[in-house]
XYZ file of C-alpha atoms in Angstrom:
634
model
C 29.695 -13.177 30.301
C 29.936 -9.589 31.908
C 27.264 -8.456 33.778
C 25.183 -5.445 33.002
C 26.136 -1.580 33.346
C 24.726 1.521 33.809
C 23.862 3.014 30.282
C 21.912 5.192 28.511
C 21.287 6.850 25.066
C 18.612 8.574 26.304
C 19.019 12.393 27.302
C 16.541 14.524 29.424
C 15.317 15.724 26.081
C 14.391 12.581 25.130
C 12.371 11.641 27.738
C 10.590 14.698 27.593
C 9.345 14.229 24.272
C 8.776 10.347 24.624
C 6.458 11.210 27.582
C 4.854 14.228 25.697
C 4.549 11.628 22.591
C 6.618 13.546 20.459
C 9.534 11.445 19.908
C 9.320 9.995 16.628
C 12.723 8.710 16.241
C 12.204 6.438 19.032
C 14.355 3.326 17.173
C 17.638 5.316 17.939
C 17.520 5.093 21.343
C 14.814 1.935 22.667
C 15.830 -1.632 21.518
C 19.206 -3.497 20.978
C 22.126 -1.089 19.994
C 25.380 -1.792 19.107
C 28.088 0.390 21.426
C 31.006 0.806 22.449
C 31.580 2.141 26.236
C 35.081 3.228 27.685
C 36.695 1.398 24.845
C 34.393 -2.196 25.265
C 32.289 -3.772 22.652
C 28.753 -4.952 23.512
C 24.980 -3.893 23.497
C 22.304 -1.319 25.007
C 19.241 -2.732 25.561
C 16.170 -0.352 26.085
C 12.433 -1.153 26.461
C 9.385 0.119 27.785
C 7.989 -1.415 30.394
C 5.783 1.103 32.880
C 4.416 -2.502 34.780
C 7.221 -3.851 35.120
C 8.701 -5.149 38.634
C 11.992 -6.435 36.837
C 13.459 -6.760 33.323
C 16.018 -9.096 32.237
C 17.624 -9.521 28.724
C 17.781 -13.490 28.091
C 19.242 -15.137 25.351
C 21.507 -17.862 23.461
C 24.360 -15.885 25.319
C 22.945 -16.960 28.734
C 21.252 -19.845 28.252
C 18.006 -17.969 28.241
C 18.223 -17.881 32.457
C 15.980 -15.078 33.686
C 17.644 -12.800 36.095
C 21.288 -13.334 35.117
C 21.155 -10.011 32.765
C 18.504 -7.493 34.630
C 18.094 -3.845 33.262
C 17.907 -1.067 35.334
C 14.771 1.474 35.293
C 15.380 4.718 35.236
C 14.225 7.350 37.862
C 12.629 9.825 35.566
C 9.286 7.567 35.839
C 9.747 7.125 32.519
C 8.599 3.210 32.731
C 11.950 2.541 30.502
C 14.546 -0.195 31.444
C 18.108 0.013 30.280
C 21.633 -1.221 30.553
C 24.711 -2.314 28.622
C 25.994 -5.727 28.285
C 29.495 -6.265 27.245
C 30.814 -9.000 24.801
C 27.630 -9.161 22.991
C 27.774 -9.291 19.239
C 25.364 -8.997 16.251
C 23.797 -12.203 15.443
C 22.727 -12.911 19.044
C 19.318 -14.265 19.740
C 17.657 -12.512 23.001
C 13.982 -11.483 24.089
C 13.020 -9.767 27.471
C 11.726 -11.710 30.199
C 9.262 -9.187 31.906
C 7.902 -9.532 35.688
C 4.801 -7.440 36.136
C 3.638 -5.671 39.598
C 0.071 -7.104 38.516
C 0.285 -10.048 40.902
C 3.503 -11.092 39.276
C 2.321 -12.179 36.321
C 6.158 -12.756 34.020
C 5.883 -12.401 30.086
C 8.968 -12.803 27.701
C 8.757 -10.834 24.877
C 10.319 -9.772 21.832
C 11.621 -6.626 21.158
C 9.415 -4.156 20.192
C 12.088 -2.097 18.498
C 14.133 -5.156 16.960
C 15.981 -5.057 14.028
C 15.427 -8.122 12.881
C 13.703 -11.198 14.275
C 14.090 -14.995 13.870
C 12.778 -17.018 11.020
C 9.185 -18.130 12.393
C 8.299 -19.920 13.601
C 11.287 -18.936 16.153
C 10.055 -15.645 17.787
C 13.423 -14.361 18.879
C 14.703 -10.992 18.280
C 18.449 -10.543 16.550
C 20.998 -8.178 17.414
C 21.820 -6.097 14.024
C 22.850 -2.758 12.683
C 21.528 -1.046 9.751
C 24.841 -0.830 8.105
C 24.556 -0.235 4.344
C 26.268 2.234 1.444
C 22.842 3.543 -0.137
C 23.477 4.048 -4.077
C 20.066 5.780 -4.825
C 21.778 9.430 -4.311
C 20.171 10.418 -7.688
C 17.022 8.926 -6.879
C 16.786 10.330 -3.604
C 17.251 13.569 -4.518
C 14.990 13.298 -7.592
C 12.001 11.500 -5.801
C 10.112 14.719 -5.899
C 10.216 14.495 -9.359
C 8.807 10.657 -10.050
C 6.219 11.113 -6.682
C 4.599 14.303 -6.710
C 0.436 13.905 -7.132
C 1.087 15.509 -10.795
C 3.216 12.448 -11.511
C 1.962 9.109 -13.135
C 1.358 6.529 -10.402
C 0.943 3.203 -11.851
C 1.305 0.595 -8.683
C 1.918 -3.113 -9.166
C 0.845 -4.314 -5.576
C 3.181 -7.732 -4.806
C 3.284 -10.167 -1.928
C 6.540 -11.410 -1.943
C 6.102 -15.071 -0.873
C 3.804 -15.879 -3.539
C 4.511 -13.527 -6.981
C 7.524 -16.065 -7.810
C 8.588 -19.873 -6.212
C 11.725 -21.014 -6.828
C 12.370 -25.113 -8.492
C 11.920 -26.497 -5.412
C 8.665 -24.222 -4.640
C 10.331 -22.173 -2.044
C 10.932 -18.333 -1.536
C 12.464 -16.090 -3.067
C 15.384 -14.244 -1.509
C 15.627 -10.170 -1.154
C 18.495 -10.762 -3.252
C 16.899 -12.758 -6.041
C 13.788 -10.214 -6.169
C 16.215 -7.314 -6.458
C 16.805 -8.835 -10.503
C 13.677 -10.882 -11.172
C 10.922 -8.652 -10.018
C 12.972 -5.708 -10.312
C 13.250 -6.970 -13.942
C 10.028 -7.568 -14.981
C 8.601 -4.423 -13.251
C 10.574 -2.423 -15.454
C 9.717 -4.635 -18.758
C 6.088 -4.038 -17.477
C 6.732 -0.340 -17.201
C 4.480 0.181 -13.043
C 5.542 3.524 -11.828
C 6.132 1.849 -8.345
C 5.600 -1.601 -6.276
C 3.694 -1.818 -3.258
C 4.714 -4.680 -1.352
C 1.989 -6.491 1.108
C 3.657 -5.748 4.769
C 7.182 -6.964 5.258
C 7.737 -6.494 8.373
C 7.771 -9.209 10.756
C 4.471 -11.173 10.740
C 4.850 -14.805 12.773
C 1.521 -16.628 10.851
C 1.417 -16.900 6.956
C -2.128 -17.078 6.612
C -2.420 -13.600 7.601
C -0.164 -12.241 4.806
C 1.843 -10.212 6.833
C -1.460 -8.135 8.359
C -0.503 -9.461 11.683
C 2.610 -7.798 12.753
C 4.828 -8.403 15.405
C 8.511 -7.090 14.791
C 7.029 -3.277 13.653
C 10.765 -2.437 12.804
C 12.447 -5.816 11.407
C 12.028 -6.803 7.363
C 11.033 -10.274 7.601
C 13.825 -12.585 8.020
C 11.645 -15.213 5.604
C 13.911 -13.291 2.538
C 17.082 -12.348 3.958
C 18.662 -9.732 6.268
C 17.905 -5.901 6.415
C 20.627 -5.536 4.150
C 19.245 -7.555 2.055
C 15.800 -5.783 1.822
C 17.905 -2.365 1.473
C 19.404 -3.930 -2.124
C 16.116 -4.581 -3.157
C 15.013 -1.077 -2.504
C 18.165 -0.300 -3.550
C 17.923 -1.744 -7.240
C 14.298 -0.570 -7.808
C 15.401 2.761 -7.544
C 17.988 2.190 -9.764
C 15.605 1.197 -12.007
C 13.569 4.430 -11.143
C 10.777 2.622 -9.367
C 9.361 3.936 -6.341
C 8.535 1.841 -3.306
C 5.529 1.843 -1.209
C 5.076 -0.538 1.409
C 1.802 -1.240 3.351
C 1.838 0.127 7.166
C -0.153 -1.183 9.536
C -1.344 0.713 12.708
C -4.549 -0.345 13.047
C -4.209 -3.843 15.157
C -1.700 -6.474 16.087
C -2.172 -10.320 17.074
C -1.967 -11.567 20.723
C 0.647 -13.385 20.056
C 2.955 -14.360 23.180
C 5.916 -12.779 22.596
C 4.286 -10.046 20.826
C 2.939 -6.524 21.989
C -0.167 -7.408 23.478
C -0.284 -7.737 27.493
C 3.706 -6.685 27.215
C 4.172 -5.969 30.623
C 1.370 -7.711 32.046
C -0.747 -4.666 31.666
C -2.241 -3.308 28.829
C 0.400 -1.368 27.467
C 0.441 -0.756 24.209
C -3.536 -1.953 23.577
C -6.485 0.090 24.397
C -7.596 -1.626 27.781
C -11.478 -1.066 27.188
C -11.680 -3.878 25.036
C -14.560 -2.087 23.518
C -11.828 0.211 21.741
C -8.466 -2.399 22.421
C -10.091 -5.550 20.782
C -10.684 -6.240 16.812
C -13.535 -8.829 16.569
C -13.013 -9.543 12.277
C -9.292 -10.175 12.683
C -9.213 -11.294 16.479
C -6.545 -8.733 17.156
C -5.913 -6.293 19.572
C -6.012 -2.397 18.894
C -4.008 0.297 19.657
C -4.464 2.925 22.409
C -4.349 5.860 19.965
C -4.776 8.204 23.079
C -1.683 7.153 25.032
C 1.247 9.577 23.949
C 3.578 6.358 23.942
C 2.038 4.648 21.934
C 1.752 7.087 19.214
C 5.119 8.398 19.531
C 6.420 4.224 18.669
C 4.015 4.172 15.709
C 5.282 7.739 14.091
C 8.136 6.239 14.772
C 7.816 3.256 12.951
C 6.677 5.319 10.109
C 9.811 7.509 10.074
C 12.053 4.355 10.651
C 10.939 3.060 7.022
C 11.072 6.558 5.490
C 14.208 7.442 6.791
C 16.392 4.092 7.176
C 15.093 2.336 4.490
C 14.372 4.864 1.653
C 10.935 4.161 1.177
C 9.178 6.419 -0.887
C 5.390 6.168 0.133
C 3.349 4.509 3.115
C -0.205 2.502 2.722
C -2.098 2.482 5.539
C -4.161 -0.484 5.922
C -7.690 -0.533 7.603
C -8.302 3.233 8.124
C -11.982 2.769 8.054
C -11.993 0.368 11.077
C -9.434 2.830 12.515
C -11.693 5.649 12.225
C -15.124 4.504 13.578
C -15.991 2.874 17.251
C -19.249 0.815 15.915
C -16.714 -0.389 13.285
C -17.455 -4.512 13.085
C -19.552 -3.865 16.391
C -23.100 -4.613 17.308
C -25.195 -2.256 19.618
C -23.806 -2.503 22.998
C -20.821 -3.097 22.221
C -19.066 0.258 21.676
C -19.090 3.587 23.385
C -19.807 6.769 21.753
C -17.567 9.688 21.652
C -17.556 12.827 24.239
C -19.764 14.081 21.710
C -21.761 11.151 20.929
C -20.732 10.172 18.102
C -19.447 6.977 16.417
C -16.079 8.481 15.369
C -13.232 7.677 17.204
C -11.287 11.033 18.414
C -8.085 9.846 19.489
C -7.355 8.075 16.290
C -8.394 10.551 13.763
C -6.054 13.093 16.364
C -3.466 10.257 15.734
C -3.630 10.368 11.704
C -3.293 13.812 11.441
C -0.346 13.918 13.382
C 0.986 10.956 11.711
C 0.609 13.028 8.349
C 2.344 16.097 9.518
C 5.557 14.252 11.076
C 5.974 12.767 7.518
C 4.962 15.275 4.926
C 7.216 17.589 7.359
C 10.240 15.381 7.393
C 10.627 14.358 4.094
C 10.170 15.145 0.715
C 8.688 13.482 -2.187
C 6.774 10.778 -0.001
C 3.011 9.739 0.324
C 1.246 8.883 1.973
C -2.006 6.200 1.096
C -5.101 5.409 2.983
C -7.341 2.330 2.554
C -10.328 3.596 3.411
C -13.602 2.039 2.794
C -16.547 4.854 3.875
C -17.808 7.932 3.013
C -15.838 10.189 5.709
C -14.827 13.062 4.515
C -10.958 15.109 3.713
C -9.045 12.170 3.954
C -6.781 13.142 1.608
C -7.534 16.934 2.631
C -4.338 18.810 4.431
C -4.478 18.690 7.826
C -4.624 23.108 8.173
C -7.916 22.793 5.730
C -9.302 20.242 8.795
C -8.694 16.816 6.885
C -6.573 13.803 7.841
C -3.794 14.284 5.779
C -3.127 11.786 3.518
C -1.468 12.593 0.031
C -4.352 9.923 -1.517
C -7.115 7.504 -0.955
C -8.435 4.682 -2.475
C -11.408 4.645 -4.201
C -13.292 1.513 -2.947
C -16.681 2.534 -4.721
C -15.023 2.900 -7.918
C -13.786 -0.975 -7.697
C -16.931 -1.894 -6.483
C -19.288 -0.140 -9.148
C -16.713 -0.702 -12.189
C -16.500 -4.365 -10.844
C -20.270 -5.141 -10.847
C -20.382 -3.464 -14.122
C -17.996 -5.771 -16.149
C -19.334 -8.915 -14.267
C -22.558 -8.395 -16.493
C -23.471 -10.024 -19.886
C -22.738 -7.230 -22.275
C -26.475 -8.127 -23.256
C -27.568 -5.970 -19.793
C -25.064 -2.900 -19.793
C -26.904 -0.560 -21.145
C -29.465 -0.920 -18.026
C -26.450 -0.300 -15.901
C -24.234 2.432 -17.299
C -24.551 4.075 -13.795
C -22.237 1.725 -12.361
C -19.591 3.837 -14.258
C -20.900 7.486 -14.481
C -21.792 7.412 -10.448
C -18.317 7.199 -9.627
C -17.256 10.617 -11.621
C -20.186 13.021 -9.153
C -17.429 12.319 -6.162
C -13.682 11.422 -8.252
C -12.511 14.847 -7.398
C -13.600 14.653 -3.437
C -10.542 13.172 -3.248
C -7.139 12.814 -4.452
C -8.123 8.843 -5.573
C -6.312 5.547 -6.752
C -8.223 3.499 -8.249
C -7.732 -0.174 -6.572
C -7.427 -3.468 -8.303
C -6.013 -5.127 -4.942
C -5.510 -8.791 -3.644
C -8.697 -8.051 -1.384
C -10.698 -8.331 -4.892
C -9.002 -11.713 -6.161
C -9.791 -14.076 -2.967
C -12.536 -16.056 -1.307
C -14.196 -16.811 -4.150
C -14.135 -13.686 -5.236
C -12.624 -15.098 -8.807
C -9.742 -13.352 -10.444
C -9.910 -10.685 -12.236
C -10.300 -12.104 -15.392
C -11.759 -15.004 -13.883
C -14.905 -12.490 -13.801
C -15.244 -11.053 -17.370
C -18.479 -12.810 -18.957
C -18.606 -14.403 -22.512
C -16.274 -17.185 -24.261
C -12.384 -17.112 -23.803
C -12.292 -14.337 -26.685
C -14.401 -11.901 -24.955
C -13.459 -12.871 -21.264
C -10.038 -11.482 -22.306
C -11.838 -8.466 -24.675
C -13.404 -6.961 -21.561
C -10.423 -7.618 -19.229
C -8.361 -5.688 -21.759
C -11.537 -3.236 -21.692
C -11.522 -3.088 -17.500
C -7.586 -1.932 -17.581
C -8.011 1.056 -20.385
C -10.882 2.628 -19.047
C -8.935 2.184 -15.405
C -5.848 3.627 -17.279
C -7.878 6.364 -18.826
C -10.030 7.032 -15.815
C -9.273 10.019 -13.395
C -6.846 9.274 -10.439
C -3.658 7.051 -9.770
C -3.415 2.870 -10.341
C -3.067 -0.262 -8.494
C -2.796 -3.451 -10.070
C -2.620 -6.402 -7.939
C 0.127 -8.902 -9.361
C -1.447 -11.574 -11.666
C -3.509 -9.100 -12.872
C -1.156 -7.900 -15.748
C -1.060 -11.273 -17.574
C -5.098 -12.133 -16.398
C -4.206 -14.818 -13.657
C -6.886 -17.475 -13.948
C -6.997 -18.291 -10.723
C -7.969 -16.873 -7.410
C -4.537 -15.841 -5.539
C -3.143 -19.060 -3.706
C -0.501 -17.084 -1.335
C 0.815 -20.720 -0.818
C 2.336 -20.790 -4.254
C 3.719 -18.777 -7.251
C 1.551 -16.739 -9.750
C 0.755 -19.245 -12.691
C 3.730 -17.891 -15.273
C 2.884 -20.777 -17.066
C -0.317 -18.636 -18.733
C 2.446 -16.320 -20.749
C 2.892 -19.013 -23.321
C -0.919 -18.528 -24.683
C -1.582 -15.419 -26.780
C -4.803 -14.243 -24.705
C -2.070 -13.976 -21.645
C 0.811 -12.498 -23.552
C -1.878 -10.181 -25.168
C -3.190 -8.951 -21.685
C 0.197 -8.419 -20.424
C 1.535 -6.432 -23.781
C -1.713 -4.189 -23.581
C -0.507 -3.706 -19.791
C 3.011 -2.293 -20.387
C 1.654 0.131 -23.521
C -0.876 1.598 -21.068
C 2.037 2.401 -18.390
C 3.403 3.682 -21.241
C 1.138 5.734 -22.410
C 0.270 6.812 -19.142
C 2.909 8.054 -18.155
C 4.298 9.907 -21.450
C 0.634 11.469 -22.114
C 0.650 14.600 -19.412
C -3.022 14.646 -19.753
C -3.320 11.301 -17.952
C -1.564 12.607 -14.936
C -0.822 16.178 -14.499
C -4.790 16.596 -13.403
C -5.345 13.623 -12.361
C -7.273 14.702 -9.039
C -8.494 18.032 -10.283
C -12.017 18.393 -12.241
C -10.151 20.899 -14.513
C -8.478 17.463 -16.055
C -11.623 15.757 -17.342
C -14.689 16.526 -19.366
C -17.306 14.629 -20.626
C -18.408 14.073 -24.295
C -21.323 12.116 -23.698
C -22.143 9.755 -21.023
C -26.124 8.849 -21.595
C -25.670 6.760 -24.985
C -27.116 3.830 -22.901
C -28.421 2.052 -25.242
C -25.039 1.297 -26.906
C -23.249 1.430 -23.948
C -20.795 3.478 -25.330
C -18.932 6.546 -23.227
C -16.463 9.138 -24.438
C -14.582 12.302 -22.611
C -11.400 13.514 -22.480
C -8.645 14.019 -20.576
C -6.676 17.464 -19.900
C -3.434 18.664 -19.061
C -2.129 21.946 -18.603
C -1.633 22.452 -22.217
C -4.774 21.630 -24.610
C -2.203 20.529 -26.839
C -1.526 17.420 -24.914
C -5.375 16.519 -24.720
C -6.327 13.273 -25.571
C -9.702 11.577 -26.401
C -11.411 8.302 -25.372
C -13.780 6.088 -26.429
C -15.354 2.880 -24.509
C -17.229 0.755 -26.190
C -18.687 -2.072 -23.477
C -20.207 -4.412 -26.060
C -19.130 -7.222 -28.829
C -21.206 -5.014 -30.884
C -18.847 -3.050 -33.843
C -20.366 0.387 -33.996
C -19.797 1.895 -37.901
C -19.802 5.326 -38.055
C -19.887 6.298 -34.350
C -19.827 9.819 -34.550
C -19.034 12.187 -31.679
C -18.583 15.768 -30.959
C -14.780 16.704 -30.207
C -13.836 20.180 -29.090
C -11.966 21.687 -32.366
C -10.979 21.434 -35.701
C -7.741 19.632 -37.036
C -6.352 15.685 -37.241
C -6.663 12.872 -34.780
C -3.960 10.298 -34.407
C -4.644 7.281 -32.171
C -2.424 6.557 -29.288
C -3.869 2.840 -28.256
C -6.680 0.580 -29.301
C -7.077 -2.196 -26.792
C -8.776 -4.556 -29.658
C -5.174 -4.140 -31.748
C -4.161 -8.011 -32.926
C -0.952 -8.002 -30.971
C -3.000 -7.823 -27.757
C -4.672 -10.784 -29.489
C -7.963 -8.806 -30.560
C -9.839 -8.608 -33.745
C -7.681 -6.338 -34.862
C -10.347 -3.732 -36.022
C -9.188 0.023 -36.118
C -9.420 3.563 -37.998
C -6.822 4.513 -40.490
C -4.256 6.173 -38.006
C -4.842 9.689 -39.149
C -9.174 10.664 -38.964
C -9.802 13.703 -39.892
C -12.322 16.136 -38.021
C -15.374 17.440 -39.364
C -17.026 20.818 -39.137
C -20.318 19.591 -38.559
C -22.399 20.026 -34.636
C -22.589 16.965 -32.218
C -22.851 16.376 -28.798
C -23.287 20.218 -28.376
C -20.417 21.105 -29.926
C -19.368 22.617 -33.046
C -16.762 20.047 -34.613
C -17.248 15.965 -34.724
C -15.592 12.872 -35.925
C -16.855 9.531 -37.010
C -15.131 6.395 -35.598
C -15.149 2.683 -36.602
C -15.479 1.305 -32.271
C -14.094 -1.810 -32.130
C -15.766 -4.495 -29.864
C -15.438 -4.925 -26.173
C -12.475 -1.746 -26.601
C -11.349 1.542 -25.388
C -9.377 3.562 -28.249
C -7.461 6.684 -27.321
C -6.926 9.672 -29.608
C -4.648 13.065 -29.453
C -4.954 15.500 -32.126
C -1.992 15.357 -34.246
């Protein structure tokens, strides 16, 4: 095997901006690249290593012999180490075996900017290229279109070891998800997927929250190319793709990024600031312009190589705050003396701006747990930038709420009303998330009171008013056909339940509320704006019953809704509605072929002239039990 030469991909430039943390297409010039120099095929390899006394590239082509294959660092003090080895082809195992100045401690790593990484638990990185005919042209330059925050955004959130098991209980492939769940998202009618982190995570448990390869799909599915076709086919299918990101921490792992070159390189060395104690994971040093220019760049890489259409970005809240998880004593206030954490909060906004500035028709989507404020605020107006938010208190409240007997709702109405003084702080989605079905949390349905009838009455009840509520959706898979049980990521969803009617019922009810959501423009068009909801009346307590409406641009395309959170059938329900004319009703979530009672009004109700609920027109309804019914004037 040649030895290595002098190489680089790297210009002045470059370095420049890497130093200056302004690089954020980073992945085209560190990690494993396959060249061609003066007419021979091999690799440049590129890392960062500041600590580093020596670098060699070891692998399956050199018997994994430290030494034989050193890279060179350069003399701009950059801390990078480079070279190209001939001969060396994609498919080739190799990691970096690092000696550090600190008292020559040696690491061997993986490659922070790998393509793609070994099945774990192997912890090699692969040589690979990103080689792939795209076939989304018309989606790509439509996204705007289907992604905009005036566009429907129904999210079916899907870890993809556990939503389907093959025969013999094992994965399934990129390949075989690209029909399947490609498939049934479609039948289903979500908007978009989210999947749980794909990138390459070495411990299961974890479900992918522990990363290690930052820029490698997981090779538990398939290749890259593999991951592209699935992207590939749900756009087809015009389903966007969102895909959690996570900046926040990263395991100690051995051949992962923590210690890398025996210093603390890419963790925050106060381990005040560097050290997670809930997940036992290192943080990152959000002040060190390295480090932030490899995680915008991470972010790009996804956008940009991988058509992504949106970014999730997991555990803001414990991003944002020093005393997050932490007892007195152990954190250090800010310059100012406070608890938030200045660095990262510079960090998200820049984040923010290098996507929202690079591409169009992207979000991006924080999960973030507190009270602080403009998250999803521009960046010029002094927020963080985000494009949305989700709304943790809403789950929480709506969740208590629909927990209770129906007996005790009316003493708790708040639960639902509270969230609608703050909706419009925001731009929200409203989160029904595999945090909420694990344990012993329950399922979702696992948590509706009453006998099998009403358990699946009130579940039916829980996803209209979240469908009819201000802001965007997430529904964590399972959810759609009322999974029994708590999520097992060890195993498939139970697809078994589709045979009985309760199951079938939840999941029909499902796809008609994508439906209607996202051919009613009321639904979505204001969906973040108080100009898109009014109330009708929200104090009948006693009967537990709510009603408002939703508004588009046009009044024409208003529509009407009515909640009724008790078996109780209400005859005669009258309520004030905002003019004269017919009423047609869009959805009834007791109908029989959701596997209801099948109580409803005649499909035309005509409105009377006659003062309620402070206004001058009114209507009287049948309300079905445990239902939401939606109405549009005809």
């Amino acid at each position: 095997m040649n030895k290595v030469q002098a190489y680089s991909l790297f210009t002045d430039f470059d370095i420049d901006l890497f130093k200056a943390g302004k690089h954020f297409r980073l992945y085209e010039k560190l990690g494993a690249h396959l060249v061609e120099v003066d007419g021979v095929k091999g690799v440049y390899f590129a890392v960062w290593a500041p600590s580093a006394r020596s670098v060699s590239v070891v692998g399956d082509f050199n018997y994994w012999i430290q030494g034989d294959h050193p890279l060179q660092v350069r003399w701009d003090s950059s801390g990078i180490w480079e070279g190209f080895i001939p001969g060396i082809e994609k498919g080739t195992t190799y990691k970096y075996k690092i000696q550090s100045n600190n008292n020559g401690i040696i690491t061997e790593k993986a490659d922070p900017f790998a393509l793609y990484c070994e099945h774990p638990p192997h912890t090699a990185s692969v040589v690979w290229d990103l080689d792939y005919q795209w076939k989304d042209k018309k989606w790509m330059e439509t996204r705007k279109q289907h992604n905009d925050l005036d566009k429907p955004y129904s999210v079916y959130e899907v870890h993809l070891g556990s939503w389907k098991r093959n025969a013999e209980g094992k994965f399934l492939s990129y390949l075989e998800l690209a029909e399947d769940l490609v498939n049934y998202v479609k039948e289903t009618g979500f908007t978009h997927v989210e999947f749980m982190p794909i990138m390459e995570y070495p411990y299961d448990p974890s479900w992918g929250y522990q990363l290690v390869g930052y820029f490698a799909p997981t090779s538990r599915f398939g290749t890259p190319q593999d991951f592209m076709v699935l992207v590939d086919k749900l756009h087809e299918a015009g389903i966007g793709v969102i895909l959690d990101w996570v900046p926040s921490h990263f395991p100690e792992d051995a051949h992962g990024l923590g210690f890398f070159d025996g210093s603390n390189l890419f963790e925050h060395p106060d381990r005040r600031k560097g050290y997670h104690p809930d997940w036992k994971s290192l943080v990152f040093n959000y002040g060190r312009n390295e480090v932030r220019a490899f995680l915008i760049s991470n972010a790009i890489f996804w956008l940009h190589n991988y058509h992504v259409d949106g970014l999730r970005v997991d555990a803001v809240a414990s991003m944002l705050y020093l005393d997050y998880s932490r007892n007195e004593g152990e954190w250090e206030p800010n310059i100012f003396g406070g608890r938030e954490n200045l660095d990262t909060i510079s960090f998200l906004k820049e984040f923010n701006e290098a996507v929202y500035s690079s591409f169009e028709g992207v979000q991006t989507i924080a999960e973030e747990s507190t009270s602080f404020p403009m998250v999803s605020r521009p960046t010029f107006v002094g927020g963080l930038g985000f494009g949305m938010k989700w709304m943790m208190g809403w789950m929480h409240d709506t969740l208590q709420y629909f927990q209770k007997e129906t007996v005790y709702r009316k003493y708790h109405q708040n639960d639902l009303t509270f969230g609608m003084t703050y909706v419009f702080s925001e731009n929200f989605m409203l989160p029904l998330s595999h945090d909420e079905v694990v344990y012993g949390k329950k399922s979702i349905a696992g948590r509706m009171p009453g006998d099998e009838w009403q358990k699946f009455a009130n579940l039916r009840l829980l996803y209209g008013y979240m469908f009819m509520h201000p802001g965007a959706k997430l529904l964590f898979m399972g959810g759609e056909f009322g999974q029994s049980a708590e999520w097992n990521f060890e195993g498939s969803l139970d697809w078994h339940l589709l045979q009985y009617d309760y199951h079938e019922g939840v999941k029909k009810a499902i796809t008609d509320l994508n439906t209607l959501y996202k051919s009613q423009p009321a639904l979505y068009e204001k969906q973040f704006s108080p100009e898109g909801f009014e109330w009708i009346n929200y104090s009948d307590h006693q009967n537990a019953v709510m009603t408002f409406i939703r508004k588009g641009i046009k009044t024409k395309d208003d529509i009407i809704v009515v909640c009724n959170f008790t078996q109780v059938v209400r005859q005669n329900y009258r309520i004030g509605v905002p003019k004269k004319g017919k009423l047609t009703a869009l959805f009834n979530s007791d109908a029989a072929i959701y596997a209801g009672s099948g109580l409803s009004n005649p499909n035309k109700l005509t409105v009377e002239a006659f003062p309620y609920d402070g206004r001058d027109y009114s209507i009287e309804f049948l309300l079905p039990p445990l239902s939401v019914t939606v109405y549009k004037y005809a």
